[in-house]
Tab-separated table of C-alpha atoms in Angstrom:
chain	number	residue	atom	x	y	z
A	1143	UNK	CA	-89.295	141.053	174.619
A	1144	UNK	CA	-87.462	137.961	174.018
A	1145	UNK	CA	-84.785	136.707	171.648
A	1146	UNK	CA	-85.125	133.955	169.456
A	1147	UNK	CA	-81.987	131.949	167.032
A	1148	UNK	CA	-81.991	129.776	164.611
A	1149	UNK	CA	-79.317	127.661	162.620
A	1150	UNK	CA	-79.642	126.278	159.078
A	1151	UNK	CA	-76.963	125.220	156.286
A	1152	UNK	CA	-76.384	127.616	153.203
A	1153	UNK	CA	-76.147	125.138	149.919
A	1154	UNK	CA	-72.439	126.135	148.833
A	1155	UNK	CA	-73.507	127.281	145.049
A	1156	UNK	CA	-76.342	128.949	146.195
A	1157	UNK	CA	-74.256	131.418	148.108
A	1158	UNK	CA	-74.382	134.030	146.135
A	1159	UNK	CA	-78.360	134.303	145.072
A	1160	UNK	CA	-79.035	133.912	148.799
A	1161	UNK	CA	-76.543	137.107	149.832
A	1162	UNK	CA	-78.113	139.142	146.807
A	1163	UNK	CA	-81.524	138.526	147.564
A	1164	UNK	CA	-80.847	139.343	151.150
A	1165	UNK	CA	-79.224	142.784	150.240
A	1166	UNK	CA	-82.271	143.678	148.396
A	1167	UNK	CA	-85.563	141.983	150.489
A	1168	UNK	CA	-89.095	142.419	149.506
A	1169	UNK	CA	-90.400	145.697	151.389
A	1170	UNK	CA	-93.576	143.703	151.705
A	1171	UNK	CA	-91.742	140.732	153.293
A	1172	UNK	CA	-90.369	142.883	155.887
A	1173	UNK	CA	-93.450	144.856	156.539
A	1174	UNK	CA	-94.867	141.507	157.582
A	1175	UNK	CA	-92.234	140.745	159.738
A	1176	UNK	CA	-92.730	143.809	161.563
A	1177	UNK	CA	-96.587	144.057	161.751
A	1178	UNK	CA	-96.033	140.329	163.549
A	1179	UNK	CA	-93.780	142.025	166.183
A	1180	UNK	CA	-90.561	141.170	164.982
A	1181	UNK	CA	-87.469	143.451	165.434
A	1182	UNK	CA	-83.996	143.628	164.986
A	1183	UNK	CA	-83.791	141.021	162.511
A	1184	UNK	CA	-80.034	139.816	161.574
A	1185	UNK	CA	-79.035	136.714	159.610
A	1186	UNK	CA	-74.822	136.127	159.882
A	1187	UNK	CA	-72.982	133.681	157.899
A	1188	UNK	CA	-69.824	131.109	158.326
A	1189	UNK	CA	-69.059	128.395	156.726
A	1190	UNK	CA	-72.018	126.575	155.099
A	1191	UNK	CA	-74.412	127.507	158.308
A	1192	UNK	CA	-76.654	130.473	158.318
A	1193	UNK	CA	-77.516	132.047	161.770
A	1194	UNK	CA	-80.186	134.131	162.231
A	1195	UNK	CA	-81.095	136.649	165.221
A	1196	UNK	CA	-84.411	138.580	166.238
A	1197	UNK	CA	-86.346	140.118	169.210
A	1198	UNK	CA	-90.150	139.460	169.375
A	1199	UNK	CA	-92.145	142.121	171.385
A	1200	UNK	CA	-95.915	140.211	170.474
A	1201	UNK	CA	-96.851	138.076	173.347
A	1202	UNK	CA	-98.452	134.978	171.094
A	1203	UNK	CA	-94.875	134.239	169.286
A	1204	UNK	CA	-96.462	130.615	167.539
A	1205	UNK	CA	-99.781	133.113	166.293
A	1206	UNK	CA	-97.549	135.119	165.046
A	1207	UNK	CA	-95.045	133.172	163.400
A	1208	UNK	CA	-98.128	131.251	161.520
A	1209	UNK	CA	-99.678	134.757	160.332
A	1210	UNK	CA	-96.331	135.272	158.566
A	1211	UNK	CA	-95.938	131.048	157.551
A	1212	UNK	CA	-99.366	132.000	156.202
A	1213	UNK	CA	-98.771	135.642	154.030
A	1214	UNK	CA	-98.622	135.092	150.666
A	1215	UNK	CA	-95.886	137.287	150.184
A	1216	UNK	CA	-93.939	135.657	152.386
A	1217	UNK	CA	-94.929	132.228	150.924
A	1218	UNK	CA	-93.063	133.861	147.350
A	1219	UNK	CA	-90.097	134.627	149.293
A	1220	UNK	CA	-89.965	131.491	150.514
A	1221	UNK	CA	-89.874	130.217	147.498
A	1222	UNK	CA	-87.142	131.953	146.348
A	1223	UNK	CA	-85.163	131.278	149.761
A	1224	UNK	CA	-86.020	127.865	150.699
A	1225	UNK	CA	-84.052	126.155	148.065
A	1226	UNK	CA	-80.923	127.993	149.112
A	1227	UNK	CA	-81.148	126.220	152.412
A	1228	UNK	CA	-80.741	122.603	153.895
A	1229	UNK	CA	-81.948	121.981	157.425
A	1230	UNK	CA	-79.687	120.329	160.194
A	1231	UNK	CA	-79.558	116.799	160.040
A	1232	UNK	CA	-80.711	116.840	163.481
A	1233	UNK	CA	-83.972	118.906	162.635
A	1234	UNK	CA	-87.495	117.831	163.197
A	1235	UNK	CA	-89.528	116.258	160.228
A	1236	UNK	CA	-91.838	119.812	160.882
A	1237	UNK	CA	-88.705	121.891	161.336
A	1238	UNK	CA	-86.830	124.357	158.699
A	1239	UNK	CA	-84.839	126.557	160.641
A	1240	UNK	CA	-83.659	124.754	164.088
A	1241	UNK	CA	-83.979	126.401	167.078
A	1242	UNK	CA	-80.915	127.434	169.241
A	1243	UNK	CA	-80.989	127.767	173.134
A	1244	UNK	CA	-79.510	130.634	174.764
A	1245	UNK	CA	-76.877	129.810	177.028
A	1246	UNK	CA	-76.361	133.407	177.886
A	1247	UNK	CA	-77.367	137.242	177.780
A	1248	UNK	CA	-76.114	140.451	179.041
A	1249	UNK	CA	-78.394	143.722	178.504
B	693	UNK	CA	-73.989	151.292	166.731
B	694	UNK	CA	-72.571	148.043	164.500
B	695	UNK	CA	-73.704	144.063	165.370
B	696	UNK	CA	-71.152	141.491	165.565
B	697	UNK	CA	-71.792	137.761	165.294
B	698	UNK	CA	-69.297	134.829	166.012
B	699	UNK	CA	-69.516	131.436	166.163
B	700	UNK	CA	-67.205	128.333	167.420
B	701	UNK	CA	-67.448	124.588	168.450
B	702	UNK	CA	-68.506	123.749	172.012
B	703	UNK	CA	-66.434	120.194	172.741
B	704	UNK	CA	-69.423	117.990	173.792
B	705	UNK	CA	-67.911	116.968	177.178
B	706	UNK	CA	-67.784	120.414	178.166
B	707	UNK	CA	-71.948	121.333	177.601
B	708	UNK	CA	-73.043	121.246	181.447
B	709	UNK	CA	-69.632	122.577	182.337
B	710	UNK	CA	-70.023	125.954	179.714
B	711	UNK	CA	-74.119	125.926	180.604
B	712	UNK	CA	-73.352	126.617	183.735
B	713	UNK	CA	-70.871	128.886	183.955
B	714	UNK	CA	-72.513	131.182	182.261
B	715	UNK	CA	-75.928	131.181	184.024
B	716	UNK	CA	-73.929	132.778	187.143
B	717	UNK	CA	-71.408	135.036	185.061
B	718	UNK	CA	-68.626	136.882	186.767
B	719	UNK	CA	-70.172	140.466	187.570
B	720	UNK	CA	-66.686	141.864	186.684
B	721	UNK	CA	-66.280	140.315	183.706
B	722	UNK	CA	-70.032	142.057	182.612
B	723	UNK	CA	-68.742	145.015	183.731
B	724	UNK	CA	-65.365	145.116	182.074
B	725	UNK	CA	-67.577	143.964	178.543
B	726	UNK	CA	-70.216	147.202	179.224
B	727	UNK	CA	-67.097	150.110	179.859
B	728	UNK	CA	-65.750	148.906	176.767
B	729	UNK	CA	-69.220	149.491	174.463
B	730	UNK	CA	-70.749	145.889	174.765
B	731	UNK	CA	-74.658	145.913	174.907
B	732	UNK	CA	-77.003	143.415	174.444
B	733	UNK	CA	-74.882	140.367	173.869
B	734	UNK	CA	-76.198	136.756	174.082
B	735	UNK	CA	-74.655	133.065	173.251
B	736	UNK	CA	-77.053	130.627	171.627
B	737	UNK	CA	-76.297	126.891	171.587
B	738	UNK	CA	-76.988	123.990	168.660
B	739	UNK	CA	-75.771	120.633	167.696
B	740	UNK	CA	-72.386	121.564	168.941
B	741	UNK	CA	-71.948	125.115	167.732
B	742	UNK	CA	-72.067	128.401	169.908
B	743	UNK	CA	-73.296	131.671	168.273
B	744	UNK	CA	-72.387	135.295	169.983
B	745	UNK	CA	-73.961	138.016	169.099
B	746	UNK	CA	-73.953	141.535	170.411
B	747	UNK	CA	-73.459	144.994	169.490
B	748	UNK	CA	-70.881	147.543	169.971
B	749	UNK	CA	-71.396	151.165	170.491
B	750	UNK	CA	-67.962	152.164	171.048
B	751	UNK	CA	-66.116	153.964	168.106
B	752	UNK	CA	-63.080	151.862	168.470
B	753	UNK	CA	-64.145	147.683	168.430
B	754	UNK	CA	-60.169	146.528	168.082
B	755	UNK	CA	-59.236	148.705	171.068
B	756	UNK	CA	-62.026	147.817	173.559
B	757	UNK	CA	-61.476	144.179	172.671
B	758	UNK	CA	-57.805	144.302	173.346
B	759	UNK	CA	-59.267	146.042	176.745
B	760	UNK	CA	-61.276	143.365	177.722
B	761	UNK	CA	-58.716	140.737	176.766
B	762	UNK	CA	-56.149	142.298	178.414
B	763	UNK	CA	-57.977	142.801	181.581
B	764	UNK	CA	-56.782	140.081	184.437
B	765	UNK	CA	-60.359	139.022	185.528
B	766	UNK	CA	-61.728	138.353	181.494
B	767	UNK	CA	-58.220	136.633	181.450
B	768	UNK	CA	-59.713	134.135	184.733
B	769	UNK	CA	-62.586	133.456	183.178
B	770	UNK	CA	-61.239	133.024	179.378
B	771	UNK	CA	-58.743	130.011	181.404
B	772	UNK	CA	-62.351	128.391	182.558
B	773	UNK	CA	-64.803	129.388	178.907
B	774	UNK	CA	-61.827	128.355	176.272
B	775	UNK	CA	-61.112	124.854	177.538
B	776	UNK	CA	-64.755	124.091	176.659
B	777	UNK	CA	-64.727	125.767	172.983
B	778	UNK	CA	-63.057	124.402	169.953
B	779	UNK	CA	-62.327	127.079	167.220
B	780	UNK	CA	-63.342	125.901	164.082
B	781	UNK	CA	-61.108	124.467	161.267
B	782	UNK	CA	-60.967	127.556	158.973
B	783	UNK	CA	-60.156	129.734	161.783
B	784	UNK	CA	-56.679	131.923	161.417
B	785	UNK	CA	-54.184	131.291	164.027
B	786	UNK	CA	-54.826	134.127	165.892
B	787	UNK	CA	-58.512	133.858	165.995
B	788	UNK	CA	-60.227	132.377	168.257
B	789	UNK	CA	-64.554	133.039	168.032
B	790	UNK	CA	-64.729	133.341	164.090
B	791	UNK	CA	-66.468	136.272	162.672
B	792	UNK	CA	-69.314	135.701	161.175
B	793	UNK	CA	-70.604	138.004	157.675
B	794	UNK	CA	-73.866	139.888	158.270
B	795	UNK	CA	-75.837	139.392	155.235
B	796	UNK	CA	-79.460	140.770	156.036
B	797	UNK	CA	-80.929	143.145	158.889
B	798	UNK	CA	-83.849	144.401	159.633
B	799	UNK	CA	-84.314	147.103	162.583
């Protein structure tokens, strides 16, 4: 297993539509998630930044991640999501979510 | 069992410094964290911003975290970790790590 993070901004006035669709996701949407070996999926938020937290038990994480990129499910939620969010200045032209490294762990 | 996620600022200057402390953590200070219900806690690192999550399987958080701060040896390490963190601008004045608001999961 290993642990993946991300960091992206939360647009202020889209706050509220992002936290209510979140409460309520797409049983499809997660289905896909899990089928692609994700588990233990949080998303926190603070001020403007949205974090998000899971643990990938596949063993072809970039396969995987593109089979969901690629579900057209997912592709609606996204389309519902992605204008609720602003990536890091600092993000790569191919990036949405940025990656974060982990400093530390303790099982 | 219940998640917790915080973040704060990591002062720039004080990157290697942090990095490296906590690739050779205290053993004690692991230990003290595990008798008081902490499992499977990591720090992830961005653009200036450290993320803690873990979660807590205790049936008392505000206790075991007066525990742990109270304990001498968290104390020794806290006077090495919080010279290298900045807490961030909305943060009350006894708060150090700001909590962060869960708003999806997925197990």
């Amino acid at each position: 297993m290993k642990r993946y993070a991300f960091v992206i901004h939360l647009k202020k006035e889209k706050y509220t539509q992002y936290k209510e669709l979140h409460s309520k996701p797409w049983q499809n949407v997660l289905d896909i998630l899990r089928m692609n070996n994700v588990k233990n999926y949080s998303i926190f938020y603070k001020d403007g930044n949205l974090f998000s937290y899971y643990e990938y038990y596949g063993n072809n994480h970039e396969k995987d991640m593109a089979n969901i990129a690629n579900n057209p499910t997912t592709q609606q939620w996204w389309n519902l999501t992605k204008p609720c969010q602003e990536p890091l200045s600092s993000a790569g032209k191919k990036e949405w979510w940025s990656s974060m490294l982990e400093v530390f762990h303790m099982d």
